[in-house]
Short mmCIF file of C-alpha atoms and ligand atoms in Angstrom, two decimals:
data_model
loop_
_atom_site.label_atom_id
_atom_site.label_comp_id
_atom_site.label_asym_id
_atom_site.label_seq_id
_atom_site.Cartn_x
_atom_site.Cartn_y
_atom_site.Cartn_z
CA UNK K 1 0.00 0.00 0.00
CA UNK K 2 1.44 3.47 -0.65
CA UNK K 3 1.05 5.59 1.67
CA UNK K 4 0.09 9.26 2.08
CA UNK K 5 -0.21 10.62 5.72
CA UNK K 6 2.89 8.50 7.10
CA UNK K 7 6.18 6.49 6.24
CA UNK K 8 7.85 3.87 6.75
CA UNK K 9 10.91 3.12 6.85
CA UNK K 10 13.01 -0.43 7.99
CA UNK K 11 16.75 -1.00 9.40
CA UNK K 12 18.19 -3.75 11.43
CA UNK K 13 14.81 -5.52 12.78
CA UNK K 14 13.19 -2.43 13.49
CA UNK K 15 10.74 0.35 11.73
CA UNK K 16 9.76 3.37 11.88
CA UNK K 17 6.07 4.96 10.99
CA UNK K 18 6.39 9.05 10.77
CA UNK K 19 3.27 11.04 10.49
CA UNK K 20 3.62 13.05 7.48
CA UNK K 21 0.78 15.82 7.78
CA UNK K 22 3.31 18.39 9.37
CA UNK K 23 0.59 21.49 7.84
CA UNK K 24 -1.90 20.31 10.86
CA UNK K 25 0.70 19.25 13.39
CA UNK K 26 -0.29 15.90 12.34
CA UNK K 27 -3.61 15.99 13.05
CA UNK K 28 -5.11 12.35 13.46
CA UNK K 29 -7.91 12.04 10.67
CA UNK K 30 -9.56 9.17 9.58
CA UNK K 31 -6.76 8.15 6.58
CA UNK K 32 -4.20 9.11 8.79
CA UNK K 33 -5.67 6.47 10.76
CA UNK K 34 -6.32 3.59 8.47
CA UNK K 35 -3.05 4.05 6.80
CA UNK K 36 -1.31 3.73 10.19
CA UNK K 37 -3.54 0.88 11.38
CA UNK K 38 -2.32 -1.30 8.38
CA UNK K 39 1.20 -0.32 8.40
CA UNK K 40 1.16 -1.71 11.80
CA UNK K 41 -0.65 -4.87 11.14
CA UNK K 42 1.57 -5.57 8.21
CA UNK K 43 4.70 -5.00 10.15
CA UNK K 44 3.87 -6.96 13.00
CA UNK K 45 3.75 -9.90 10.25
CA UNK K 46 6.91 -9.09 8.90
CA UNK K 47 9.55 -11.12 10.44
CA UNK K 48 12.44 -8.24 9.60
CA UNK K 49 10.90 -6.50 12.42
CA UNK K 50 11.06 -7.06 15.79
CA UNK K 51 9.63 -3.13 16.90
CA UNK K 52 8.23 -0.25 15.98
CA UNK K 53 8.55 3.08 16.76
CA UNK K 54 6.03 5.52 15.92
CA UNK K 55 7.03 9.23 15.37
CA UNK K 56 6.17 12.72 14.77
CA UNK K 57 8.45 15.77 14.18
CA UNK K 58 10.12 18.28 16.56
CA UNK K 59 7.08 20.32 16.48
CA UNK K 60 4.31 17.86 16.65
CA UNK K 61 3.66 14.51 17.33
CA UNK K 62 -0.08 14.41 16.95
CA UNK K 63 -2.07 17.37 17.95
CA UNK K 64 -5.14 15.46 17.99
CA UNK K 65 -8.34 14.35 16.31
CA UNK K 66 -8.30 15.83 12.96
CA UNK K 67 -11.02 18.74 14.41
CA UNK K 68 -12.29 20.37 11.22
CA UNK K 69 -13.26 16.23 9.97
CA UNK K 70 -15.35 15.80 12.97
CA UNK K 71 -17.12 19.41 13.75
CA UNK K 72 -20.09 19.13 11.91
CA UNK K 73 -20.82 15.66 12.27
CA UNK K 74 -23.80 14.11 14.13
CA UNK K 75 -23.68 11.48 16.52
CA UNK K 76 -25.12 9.10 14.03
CA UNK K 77 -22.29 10.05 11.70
CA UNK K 78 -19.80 9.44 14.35
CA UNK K 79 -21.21 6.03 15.28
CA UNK K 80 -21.31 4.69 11.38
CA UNK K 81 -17.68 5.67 11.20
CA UNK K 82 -17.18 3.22 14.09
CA UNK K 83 -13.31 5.12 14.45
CA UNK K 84 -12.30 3.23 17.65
CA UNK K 85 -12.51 0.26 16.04
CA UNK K 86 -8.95 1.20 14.47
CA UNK K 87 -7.86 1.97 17.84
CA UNK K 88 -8.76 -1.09 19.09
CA UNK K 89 -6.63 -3.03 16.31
CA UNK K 90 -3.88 -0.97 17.34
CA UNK K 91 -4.17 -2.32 21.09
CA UNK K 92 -3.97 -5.54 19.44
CA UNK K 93 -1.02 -5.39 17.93
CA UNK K 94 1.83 -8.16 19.57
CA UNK K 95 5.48 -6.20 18.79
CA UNK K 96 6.16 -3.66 20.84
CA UNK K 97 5.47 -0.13 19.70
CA UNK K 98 7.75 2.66 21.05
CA UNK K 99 6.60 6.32 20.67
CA UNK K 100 8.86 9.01 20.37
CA UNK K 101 7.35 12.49 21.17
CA UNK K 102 8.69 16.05 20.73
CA UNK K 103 6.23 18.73 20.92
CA UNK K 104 2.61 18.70 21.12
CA UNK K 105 0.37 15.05 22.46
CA UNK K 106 -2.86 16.61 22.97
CA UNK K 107 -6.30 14.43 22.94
CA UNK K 108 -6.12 11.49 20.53
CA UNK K 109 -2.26 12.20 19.74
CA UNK K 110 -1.37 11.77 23.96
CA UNK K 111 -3.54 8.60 23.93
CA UNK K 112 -1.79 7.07 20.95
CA UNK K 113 1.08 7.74 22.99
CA UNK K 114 -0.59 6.25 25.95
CA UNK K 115 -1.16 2.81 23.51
CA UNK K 116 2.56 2.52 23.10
CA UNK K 117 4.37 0.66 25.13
CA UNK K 118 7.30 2.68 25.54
CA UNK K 119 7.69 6.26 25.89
CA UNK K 120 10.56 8.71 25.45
CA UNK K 121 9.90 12.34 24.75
CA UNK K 122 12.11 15.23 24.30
CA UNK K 123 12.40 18.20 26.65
CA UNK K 124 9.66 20.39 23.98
CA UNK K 125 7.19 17.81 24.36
CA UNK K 126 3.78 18.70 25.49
CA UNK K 127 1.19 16.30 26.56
CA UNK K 128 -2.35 17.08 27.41
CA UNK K 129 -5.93 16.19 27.29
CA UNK K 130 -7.28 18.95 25.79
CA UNK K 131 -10.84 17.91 24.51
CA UNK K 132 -12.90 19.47 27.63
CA UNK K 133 -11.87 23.30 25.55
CA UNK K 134 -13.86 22.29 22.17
CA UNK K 135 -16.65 20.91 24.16
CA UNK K 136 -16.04 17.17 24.70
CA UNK K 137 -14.36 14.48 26.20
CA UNK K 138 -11.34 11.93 25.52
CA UNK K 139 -12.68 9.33 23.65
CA UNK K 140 -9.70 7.11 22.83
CA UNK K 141 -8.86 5.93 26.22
CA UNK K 142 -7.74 9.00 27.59
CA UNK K 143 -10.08 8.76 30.96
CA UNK K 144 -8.85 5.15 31.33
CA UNK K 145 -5.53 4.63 30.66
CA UNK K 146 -4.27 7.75 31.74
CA UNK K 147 -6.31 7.14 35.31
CA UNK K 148 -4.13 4.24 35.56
CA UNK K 149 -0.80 5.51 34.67
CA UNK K 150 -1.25 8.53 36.72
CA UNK K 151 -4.10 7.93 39.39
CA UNK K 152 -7.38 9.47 39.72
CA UNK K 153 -6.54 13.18 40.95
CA UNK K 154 -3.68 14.15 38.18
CA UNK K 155 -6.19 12.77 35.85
CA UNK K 156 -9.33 14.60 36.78
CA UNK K 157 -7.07 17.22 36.87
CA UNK K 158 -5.96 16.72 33.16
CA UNK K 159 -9.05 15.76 31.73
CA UNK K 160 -11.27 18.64 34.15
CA UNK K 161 -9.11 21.48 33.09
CA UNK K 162 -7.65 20.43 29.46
CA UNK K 163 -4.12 21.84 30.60
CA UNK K 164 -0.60 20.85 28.80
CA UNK K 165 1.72 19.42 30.87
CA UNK K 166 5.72 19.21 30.43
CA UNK K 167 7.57 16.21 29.56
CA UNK K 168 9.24 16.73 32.87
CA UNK K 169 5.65 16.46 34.56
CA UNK K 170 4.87 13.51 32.31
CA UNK K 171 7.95 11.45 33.40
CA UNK K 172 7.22 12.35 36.73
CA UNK K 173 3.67 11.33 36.73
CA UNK K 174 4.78 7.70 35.69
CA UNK K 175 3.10 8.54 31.90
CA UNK K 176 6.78 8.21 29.96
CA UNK K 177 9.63 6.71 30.10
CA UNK K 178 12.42 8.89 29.61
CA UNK K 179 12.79 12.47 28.54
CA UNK K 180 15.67 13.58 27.02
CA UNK K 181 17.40 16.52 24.84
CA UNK K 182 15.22 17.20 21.65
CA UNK K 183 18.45 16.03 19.35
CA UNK K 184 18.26 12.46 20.81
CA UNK K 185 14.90 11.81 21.38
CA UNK K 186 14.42 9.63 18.19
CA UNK K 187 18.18 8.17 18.22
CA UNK K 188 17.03 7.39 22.15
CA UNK K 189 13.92 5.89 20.57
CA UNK K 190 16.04 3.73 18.21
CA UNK K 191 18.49 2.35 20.80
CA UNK K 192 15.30 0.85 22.99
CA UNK K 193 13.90 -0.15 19.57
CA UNK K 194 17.43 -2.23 18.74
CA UNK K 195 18.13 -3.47 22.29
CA UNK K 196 14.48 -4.85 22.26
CA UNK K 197 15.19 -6.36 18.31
CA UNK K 198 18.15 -8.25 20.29
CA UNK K 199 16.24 -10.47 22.78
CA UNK K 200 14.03 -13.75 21.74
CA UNK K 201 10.67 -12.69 19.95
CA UNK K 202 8.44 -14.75 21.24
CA UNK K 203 9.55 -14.03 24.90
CA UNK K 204 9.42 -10.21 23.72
CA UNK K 205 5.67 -10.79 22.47
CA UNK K 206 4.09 -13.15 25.15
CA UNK K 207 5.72 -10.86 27.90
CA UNK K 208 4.29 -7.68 26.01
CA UNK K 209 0.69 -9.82 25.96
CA UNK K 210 1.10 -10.13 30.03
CA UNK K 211 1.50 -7.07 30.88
CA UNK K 212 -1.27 -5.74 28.98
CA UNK K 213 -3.25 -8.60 30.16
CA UNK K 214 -2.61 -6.74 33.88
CA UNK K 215 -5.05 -4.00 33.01
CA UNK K 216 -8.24 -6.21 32.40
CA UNK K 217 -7.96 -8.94 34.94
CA UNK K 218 -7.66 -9.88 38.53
CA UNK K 219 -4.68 -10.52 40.13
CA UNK K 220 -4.98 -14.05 40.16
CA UNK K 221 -5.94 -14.60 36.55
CA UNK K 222 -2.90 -12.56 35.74
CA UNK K 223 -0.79 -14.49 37.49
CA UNK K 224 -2.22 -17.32 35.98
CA UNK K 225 -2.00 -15.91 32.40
CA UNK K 226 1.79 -15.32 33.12
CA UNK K 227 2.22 -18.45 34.41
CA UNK K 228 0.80 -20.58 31.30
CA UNK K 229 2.45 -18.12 28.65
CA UNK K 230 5.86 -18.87 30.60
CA UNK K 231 5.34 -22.58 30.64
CA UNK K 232 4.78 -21.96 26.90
CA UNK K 233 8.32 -20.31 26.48
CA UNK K 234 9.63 -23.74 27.15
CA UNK K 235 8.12 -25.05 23.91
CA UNK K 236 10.30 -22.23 22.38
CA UNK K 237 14.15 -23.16 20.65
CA UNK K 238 15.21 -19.42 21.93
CA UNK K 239 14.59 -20.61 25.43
CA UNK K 240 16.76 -23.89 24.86
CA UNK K 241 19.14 -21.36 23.26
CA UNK K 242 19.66 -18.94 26.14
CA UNK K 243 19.36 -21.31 28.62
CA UNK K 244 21.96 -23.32 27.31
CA UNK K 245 24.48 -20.44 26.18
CA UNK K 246 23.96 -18.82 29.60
CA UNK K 247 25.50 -22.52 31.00
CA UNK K 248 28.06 -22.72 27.84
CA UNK K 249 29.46 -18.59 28.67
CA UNK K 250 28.45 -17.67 25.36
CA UNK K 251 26.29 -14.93 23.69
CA UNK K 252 22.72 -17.07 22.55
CA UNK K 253 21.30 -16.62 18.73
CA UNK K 254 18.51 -16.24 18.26
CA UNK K 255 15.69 -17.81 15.92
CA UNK K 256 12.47 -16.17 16.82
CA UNK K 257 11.63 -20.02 17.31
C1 HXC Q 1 -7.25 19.82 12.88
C2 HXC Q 1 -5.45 21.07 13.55
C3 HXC Q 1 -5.45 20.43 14.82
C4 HXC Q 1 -6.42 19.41 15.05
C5 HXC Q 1 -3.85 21.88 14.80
N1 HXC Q 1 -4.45 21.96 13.59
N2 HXC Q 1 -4.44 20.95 15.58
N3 HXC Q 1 -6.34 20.77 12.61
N4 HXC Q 1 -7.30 19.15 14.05
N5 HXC Q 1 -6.47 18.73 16.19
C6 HXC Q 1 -4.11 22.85 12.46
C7 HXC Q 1 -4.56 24.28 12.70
O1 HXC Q 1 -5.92 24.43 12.33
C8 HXC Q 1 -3.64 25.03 11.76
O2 HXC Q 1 -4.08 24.89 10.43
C9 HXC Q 1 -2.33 24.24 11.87
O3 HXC Q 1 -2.70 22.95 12.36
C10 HXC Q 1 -1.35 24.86 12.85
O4 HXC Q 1 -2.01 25.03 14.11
P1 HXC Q 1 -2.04 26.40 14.92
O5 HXC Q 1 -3.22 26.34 15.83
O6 HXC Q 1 -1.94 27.56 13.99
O7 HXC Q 1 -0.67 26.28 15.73
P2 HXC Q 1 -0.30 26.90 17.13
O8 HXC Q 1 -0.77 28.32 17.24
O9 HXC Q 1 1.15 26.63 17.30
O10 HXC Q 1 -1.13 26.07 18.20
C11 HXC Q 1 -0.84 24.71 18.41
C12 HXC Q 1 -1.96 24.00 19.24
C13 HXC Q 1 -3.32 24.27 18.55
C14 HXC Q 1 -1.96 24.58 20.66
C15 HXC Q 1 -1.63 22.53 19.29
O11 HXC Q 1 -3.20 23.95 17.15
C16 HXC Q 1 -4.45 23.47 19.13
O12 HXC Q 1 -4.97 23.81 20.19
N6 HXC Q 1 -4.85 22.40 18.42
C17 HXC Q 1 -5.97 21.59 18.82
C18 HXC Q 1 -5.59 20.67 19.97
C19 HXC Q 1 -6.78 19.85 20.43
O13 HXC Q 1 -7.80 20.40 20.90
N7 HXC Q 1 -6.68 18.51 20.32
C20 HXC Q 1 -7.75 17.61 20.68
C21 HXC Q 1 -8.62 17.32 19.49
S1 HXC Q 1 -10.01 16.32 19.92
P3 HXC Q 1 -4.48 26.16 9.52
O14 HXC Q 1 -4.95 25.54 8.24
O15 HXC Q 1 -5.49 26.91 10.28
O16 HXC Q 1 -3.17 26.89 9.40
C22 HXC Q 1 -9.39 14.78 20.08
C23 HXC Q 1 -10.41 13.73 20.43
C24 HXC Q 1 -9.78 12.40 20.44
O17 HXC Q 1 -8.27 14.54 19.91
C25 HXC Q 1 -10.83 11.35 20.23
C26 HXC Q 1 -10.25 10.08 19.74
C27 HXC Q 1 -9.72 10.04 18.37
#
């Protein structure tokens, strides 16, 4: 498929999707959307790549919702389009995703960054929930994942008030991983992106599926959950690998097997 509204690019078991309407701060309409739904479904089937890393520019990530594309639509019209349903594709997706911000995350483009599963920002970027000033409400997870990462206050807070926060306050808050100078924040991106290409897919993706299994389940299913998908690591060749060049003093290969 050839894309428009983002690119893709590929090196050493890794790729990167870059939103590519810079003119609206890469504002998140509905092609942006498809286009970056099956980029991400057709790398996560590609067995070059082990992560992704989704990107913006310096001055924008994702400054939300494409606005003007939903202001005069009816609730009707925003049902048909049924536009969560993309979101919820990308929540299914099983290699890890890695955002790299600089400047603004506001409504839909601070959840996307809230879907990824790594976060590292650079010392512009500006996060925020900003939906409450234009007369609604997150609508992409924002009142649910965000509550979690950052507890119930700080989000009311957030979502009440519709104010941008630093990076500083995001890393803080327990929202992002790392913040760094806004030179490095998408070589920083890269290095997690590599390190993670270097360790046994399938460990990689049933650990990823764990963890996100934490948010909708009891304690004791999730334990459970972990406990059968690391029993199932034994039927892996990587874990007969590692095991055995831990005992042998050697550095283990790898088959995604
Ligand atoms: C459509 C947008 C946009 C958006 C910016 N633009 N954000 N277009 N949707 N979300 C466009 C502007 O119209 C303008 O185009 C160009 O990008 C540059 O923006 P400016 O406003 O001139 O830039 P600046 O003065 O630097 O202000 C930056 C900003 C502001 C503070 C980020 O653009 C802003 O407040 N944007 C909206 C942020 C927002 O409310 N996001 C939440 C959306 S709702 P023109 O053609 O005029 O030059 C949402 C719901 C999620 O996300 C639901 C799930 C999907």
């Amino acid at each position: 498929m050839n894309y428009t509204t983002i690119s893709v690019t590929k090196e050493n078991l890794y790729a990167t999707i870059q939103f590519q309407r810079t003119e609206v701060l890469n504002a998140l309409n509905m092609q942006l959307m498809q286009e970056l739904v099956d980029a991400l479904e057709t790398l996560d089937k590609d067995d070059e790549v082990r992560a992704i890393i989704l990107t913006g520019n310096e001055k924008a990530f994702a400054a939300g919702a494409d606005i003007k594309e939903m202001a005069e639509a009816s609730a009707m019209d925003m049902l048909n389009r049924d536009q969560f349903a993309r979101w919820d594709k990308i929540r299914k997706i099983k290699k890890p995703i890695i955002a790299a911000v600089s400047g603004f995350a506001l409504g839909g483009g601070c959840e996307l960054v809230m879907t990824c599963d790594i976060v590292v920002a650079s010392e512009t970027a500006k996060f925020g929930q900003p939906e409450i000033n234009i007369g609604v409400m997150p609508g992409a997870g924002g009142t649910q994942r965000l509550t979690r990462a950052v507890g119930k206050v700080k989000a009311m807070e957030i979502v009440l008030t519709g104010k941008i926060f630093s990076a500083q306050e995001a890393l803080q808050w327990g929202l992002i991983n790392k913040v760094v100078p806004v030179e490095y924040y998408l070589k920083e991106a890269k290095n997690i992106a590599k390190e993670i290409a270097s360790k046994p897919p399938i460990a990689v993706r049933l650990a990823k599926e764990a963890i996100l299994k934490s948010f909708d389940t009891t304690i004791e299913s999730g334990l459970e959950f972990e406990r059968k998908n690391f029993y199932l690591l034994f039927a892996s060749d990587d874990q007969k690998e590692g095991m055995k060049a831990f005992v042998e003093k050697r550095k283990a290969e790898w088959k995604g097997k």
